[in-house]
PDB file of C-alpha atoms in Angstrom:
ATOM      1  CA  UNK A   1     -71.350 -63.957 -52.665  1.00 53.00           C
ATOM      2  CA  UNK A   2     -74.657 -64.154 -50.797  1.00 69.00           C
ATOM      3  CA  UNK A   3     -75.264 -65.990 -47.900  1.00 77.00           C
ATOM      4  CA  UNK A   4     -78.560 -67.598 -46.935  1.00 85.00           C
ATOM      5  CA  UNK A   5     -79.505 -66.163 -43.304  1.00 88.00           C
ATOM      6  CA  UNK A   6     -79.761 -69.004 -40.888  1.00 90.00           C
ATOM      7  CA  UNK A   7     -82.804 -67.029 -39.507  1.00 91.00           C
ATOM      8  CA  UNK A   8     -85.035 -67.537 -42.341  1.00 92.00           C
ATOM      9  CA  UNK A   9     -84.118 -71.658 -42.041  1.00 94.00           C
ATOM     10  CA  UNK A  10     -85.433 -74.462 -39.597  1.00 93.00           C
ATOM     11  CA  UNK A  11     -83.379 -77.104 -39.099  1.00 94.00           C
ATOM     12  CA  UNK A  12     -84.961 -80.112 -40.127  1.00 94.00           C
ATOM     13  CA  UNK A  13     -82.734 -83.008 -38.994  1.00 95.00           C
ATOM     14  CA  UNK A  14     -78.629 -83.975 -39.625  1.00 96.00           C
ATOM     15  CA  UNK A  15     -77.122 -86.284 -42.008  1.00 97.00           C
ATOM     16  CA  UNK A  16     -76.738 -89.836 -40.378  1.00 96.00           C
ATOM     17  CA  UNK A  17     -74.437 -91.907 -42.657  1.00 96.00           C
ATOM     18  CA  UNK A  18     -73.524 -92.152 -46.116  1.00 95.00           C
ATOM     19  CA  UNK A  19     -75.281 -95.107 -48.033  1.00 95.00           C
ATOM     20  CA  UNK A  20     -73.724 -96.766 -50.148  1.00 90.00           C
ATOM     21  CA  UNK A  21     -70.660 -96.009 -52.572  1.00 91.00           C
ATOM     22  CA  UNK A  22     -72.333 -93.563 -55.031  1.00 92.00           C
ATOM     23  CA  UNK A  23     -72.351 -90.701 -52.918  1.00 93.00           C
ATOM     24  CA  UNK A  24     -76.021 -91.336 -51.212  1.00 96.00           C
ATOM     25  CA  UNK A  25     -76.953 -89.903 -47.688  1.00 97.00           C
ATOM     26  CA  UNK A  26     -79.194 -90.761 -44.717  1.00 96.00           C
ATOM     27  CA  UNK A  27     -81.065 -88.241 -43.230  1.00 96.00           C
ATOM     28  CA  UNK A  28     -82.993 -88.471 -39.965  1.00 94.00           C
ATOM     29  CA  UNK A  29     -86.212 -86.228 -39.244  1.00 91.00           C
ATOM     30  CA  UNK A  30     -88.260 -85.188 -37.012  1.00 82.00           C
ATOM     31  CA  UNK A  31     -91.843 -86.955 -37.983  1.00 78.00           C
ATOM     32  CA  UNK A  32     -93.232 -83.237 -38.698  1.00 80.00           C
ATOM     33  CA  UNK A  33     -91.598 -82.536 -41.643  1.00 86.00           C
ATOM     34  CA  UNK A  34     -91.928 -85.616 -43.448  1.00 86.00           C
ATOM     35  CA  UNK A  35     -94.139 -83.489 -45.644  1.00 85.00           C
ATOM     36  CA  UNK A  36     -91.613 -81.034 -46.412  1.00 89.00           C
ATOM     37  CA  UNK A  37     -89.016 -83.625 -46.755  1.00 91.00           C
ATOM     38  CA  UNK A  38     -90.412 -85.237 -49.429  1.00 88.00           C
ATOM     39  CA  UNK A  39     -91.882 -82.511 -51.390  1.00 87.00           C
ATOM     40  CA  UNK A  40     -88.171 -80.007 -51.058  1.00 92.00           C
ATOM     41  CA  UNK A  41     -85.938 -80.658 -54.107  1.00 94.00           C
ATOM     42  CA  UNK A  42     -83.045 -78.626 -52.895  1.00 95.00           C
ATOM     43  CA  UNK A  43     -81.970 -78.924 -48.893  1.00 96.00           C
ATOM     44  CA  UNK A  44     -79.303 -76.294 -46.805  1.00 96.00           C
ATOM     45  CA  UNK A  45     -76.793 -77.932 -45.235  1.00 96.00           C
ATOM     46  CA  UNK A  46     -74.574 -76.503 -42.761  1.00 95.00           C
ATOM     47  CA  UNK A  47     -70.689 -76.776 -43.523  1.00 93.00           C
ATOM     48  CA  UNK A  48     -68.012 -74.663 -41.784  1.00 91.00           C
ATOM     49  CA  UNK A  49     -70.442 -72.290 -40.112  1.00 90.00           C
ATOM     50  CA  UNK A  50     -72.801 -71.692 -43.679  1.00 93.00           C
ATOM     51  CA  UNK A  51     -75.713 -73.069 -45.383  1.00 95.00           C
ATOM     52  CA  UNK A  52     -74.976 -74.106 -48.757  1.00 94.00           C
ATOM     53  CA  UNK A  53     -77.253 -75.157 -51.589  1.00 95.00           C
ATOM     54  CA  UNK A  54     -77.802 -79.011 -52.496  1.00 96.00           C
ATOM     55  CA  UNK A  55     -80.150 -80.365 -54.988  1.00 96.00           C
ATOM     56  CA  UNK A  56     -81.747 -83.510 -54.834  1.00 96.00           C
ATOM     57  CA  UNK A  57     -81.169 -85.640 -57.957  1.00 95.00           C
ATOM     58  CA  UNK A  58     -84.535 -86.737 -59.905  1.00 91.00           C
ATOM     59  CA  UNK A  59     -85.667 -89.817 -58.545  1.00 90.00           C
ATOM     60  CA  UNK A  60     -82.647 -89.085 -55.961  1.00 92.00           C
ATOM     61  CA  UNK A  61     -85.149 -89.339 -52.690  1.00 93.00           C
ATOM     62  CA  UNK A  62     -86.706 -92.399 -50.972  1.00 93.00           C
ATOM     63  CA  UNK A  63     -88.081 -93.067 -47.613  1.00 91.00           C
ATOM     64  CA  UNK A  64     -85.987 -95.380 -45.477  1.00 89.00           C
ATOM     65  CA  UNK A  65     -87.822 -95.553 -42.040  1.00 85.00           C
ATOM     66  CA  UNK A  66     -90.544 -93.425 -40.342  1.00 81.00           C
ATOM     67  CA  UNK A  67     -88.154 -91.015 -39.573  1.00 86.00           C
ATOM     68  CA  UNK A  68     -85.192 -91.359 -42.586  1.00 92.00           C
ATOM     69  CA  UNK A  69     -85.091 -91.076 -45.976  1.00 94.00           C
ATOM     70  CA  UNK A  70     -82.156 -91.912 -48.154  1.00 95.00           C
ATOM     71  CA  UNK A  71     -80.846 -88.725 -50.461  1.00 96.00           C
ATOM     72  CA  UNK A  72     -78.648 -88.305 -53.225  1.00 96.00           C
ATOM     73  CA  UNK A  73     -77.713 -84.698 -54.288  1.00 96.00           C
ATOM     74  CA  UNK A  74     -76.584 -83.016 -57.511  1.00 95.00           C
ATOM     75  CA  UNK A  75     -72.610 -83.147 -57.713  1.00 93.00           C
ATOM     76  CA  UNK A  76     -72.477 -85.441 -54.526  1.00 94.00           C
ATOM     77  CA  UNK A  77     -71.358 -88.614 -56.719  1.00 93.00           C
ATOM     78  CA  UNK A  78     -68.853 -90.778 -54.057  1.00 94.00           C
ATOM     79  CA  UNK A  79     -68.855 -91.921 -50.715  1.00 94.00           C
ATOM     80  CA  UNK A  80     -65.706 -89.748 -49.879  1.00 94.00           C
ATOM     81  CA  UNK A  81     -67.822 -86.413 -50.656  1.00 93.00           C
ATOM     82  CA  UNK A  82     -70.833 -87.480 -48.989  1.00 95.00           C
ATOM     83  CA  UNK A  83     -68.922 -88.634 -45.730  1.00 95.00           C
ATOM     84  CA  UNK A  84     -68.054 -85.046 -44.987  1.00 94.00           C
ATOM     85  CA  UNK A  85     -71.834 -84.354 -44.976  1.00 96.00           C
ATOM     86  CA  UNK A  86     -72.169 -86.921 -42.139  1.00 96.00           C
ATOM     87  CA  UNK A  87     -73.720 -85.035 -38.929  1.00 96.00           C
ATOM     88  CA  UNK A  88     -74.301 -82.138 -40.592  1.00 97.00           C
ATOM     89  CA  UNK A  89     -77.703 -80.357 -39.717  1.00 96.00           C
ATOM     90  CA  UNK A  90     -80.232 -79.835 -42.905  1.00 96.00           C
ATOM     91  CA  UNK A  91     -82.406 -76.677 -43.175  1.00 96.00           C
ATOM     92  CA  UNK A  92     -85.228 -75.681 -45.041  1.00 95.00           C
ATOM     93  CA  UNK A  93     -86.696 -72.198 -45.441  1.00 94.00           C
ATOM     94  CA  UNK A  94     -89.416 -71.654 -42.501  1.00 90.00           C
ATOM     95  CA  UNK A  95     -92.015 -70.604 -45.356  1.00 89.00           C
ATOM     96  CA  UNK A  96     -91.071 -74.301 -47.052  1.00 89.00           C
ATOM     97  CA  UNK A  97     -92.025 -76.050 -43.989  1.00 86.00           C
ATOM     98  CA  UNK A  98     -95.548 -78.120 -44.389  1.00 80.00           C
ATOM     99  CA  UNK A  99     -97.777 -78.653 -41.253  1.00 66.00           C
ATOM    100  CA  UNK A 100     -98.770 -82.194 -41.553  1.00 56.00           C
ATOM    101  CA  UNK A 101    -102.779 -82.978 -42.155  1.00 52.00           C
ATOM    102  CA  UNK A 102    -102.529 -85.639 -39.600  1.00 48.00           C
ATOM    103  CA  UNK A 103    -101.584 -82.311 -37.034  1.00 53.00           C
ATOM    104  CA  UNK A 104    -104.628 -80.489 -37.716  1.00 54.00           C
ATOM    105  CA  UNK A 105    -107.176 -82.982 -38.343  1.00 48.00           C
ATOM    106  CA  UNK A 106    -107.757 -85.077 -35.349  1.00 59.00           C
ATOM    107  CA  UNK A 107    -110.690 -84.778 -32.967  1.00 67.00           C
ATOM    108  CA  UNK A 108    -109.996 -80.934 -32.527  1.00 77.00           C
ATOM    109  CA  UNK A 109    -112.192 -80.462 -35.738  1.00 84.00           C
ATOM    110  CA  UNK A 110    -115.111 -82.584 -33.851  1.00 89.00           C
ATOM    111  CA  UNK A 111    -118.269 -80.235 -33.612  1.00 91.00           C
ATOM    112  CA  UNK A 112    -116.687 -77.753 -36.751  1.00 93.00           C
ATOM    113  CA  UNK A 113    -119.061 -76.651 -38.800  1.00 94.00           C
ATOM    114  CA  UNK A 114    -118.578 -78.302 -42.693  1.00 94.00           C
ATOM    115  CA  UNK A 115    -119.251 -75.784 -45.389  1.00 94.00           C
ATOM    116  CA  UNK A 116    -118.945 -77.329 -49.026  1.00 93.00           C
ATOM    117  CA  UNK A 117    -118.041 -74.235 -51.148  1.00 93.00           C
ATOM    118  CA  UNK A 118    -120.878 -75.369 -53.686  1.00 91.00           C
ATOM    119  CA  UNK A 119    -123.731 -77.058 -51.737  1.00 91.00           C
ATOM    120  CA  UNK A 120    -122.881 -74.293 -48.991  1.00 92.00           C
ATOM    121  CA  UNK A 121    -123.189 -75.623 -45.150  1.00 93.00           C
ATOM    122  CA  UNK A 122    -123.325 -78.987 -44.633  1.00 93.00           C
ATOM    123  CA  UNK A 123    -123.386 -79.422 -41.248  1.00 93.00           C
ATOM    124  CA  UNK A 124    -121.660 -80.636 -37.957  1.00 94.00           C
ATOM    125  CA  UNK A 125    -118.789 -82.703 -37.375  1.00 93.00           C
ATOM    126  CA  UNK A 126    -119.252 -85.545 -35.353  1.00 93.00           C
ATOM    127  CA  UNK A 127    -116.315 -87.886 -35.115  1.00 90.00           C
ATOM    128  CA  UNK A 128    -113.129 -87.519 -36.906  1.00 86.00           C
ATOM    129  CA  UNK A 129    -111.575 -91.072 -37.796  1.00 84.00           C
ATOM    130  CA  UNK A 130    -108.121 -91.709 -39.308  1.00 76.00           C
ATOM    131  CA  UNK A 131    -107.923 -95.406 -41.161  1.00 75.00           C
ATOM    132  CA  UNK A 132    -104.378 -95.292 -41.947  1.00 69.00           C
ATOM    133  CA  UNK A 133    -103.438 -91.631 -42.955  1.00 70.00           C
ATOM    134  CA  UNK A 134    -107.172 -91.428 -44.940  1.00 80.00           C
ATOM    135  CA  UNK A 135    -109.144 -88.633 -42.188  1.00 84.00           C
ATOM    136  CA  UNK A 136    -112.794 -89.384 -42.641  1.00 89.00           C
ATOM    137  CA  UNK A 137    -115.395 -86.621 -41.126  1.00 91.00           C
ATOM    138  CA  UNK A 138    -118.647 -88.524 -40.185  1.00 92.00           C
ATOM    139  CA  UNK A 139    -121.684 -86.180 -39.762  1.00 92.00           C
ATOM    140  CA  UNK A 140    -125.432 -85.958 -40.548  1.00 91.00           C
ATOM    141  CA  UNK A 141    -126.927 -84.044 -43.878  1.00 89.00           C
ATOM    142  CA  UNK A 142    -130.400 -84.003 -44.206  1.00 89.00           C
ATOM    143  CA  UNK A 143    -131.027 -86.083 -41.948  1.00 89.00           C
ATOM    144  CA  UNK A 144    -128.335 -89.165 -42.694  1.00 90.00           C
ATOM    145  CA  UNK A 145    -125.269 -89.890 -41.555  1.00 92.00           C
ATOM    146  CA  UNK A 146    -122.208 -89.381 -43.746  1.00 91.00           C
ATOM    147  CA  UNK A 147    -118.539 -90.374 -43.811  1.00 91.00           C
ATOM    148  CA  UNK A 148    -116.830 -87.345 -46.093  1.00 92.00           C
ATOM    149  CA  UNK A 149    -113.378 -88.152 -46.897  1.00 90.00           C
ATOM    150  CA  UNK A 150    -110.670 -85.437 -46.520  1.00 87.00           C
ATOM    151  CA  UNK A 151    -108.129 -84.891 -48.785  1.00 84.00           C
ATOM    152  CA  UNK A 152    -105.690 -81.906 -48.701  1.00 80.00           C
ATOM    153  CA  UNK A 153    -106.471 -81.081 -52.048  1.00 84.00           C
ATOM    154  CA  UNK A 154    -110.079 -80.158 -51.209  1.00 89.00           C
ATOM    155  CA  UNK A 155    -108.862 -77.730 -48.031  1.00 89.00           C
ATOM    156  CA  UNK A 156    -110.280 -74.249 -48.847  1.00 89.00           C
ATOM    157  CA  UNK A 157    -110.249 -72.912 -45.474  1.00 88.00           C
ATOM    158  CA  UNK A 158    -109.912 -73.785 -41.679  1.00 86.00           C
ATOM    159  CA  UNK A 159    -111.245 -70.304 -39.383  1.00 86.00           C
ATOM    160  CA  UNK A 160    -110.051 -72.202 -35.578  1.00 81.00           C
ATOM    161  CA  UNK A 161    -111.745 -68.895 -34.112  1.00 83.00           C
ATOM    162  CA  UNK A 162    -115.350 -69.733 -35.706  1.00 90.00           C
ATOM    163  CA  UNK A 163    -114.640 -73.818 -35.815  1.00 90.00           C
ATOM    164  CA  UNK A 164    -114.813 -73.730 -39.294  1.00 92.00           C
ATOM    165  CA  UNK A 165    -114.147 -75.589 -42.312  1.00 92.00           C
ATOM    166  CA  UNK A 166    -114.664 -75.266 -45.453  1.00 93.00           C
ATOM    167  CA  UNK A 167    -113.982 -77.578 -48.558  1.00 93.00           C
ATOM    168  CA  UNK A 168    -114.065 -78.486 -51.863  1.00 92.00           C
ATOM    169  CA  UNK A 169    -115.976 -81.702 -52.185  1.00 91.00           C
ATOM    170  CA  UNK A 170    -116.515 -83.955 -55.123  1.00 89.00           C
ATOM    171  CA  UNK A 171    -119.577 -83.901 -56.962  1.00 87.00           C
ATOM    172  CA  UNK A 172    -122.363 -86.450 -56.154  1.00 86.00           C
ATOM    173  CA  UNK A 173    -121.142 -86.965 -52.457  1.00 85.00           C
ATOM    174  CA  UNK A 174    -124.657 -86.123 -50.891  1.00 80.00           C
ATOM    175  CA  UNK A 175    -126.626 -87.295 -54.116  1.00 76.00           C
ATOM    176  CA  UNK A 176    -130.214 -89.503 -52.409  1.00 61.00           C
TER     177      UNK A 176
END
């Protein structure tokens, strides 16, 4: 039998408490991999020494606080199994682990040049504003000033080197 290499994981937080009688768990996290947290549908926790395979149930995940989320795995169906899981750590692989948006977009991209990957450049960043998780780029075009939402989805490219960035935006953003 294969083991997974403990070298190729991050650990990603421990197992607080069962929850429940059905075999659910509480995990606490570190804030910066809430993203990988929610998106990972099978976790590595560590029992006698190894990391062994769990997978999350569908629908088996829900946040519980800003830094826990209740879990319920594949197999894990009482309390009695799930309280030998209690302070256990919880890996991921490194290459699952998502860098938050919030990380990389704050006022660090503030005087990056904007380059739509249609319209081409579209100019300089100005201020960098976060209303509740939504990042919004404001910056002149032509002339105006313009809030551009970011989204993750429209991410092309960030070049730190050249203070870069380069999107995908929606059609009609600049439209006079």
């Amino acid at each position: 039998m294969e083991t997974i290499p403990k070298a190729d994981c991050e650990k990603i937080g421990f197992f607080k408490k069962t929850h429940g009688v059905f075999g659910e768990l509480v995990i606490e996290y570190e804030p910066q991999y809430e993203i990988s947290i929610e998106n990972a549908d099978r976790f590595f926790v560590e029992l006698d020494g190894l990391l062994v395979p769990f997978f999350v149930l569908e629908d088996g995940f829900r946040f519980k606080t800003e830094n826990s989320a209740i879990i319920t795995f594949d197999g894990v169906e009482s309390e009695k199994y799930a309280k030998r899981m209690v302070g256990c750590s919880v890996f991921l692989f490194k290459n699952e682990i998502v860098v938050a948006p919030d990380e990389l977009f704050d006022s660090e991209l503030v005087d990056y040049l904007l380059i739509d990957e249609k319209l081409g450049e579209i100019g300089i960043i100005d201020q960098v504003d976060n209303y509740s998780g939504n990042i919004v780029f404001t910056m002149n075009y032509k002339g105006k000033e313009h809030l551009v939402p970011f989204n993750e989805d429209f991410l092309i490219e960030i070049d730190k080197s050249r203070k870069i960035i380069k999107l995908a935006l929606p059609e009609g953003l600049f439209d006079e």
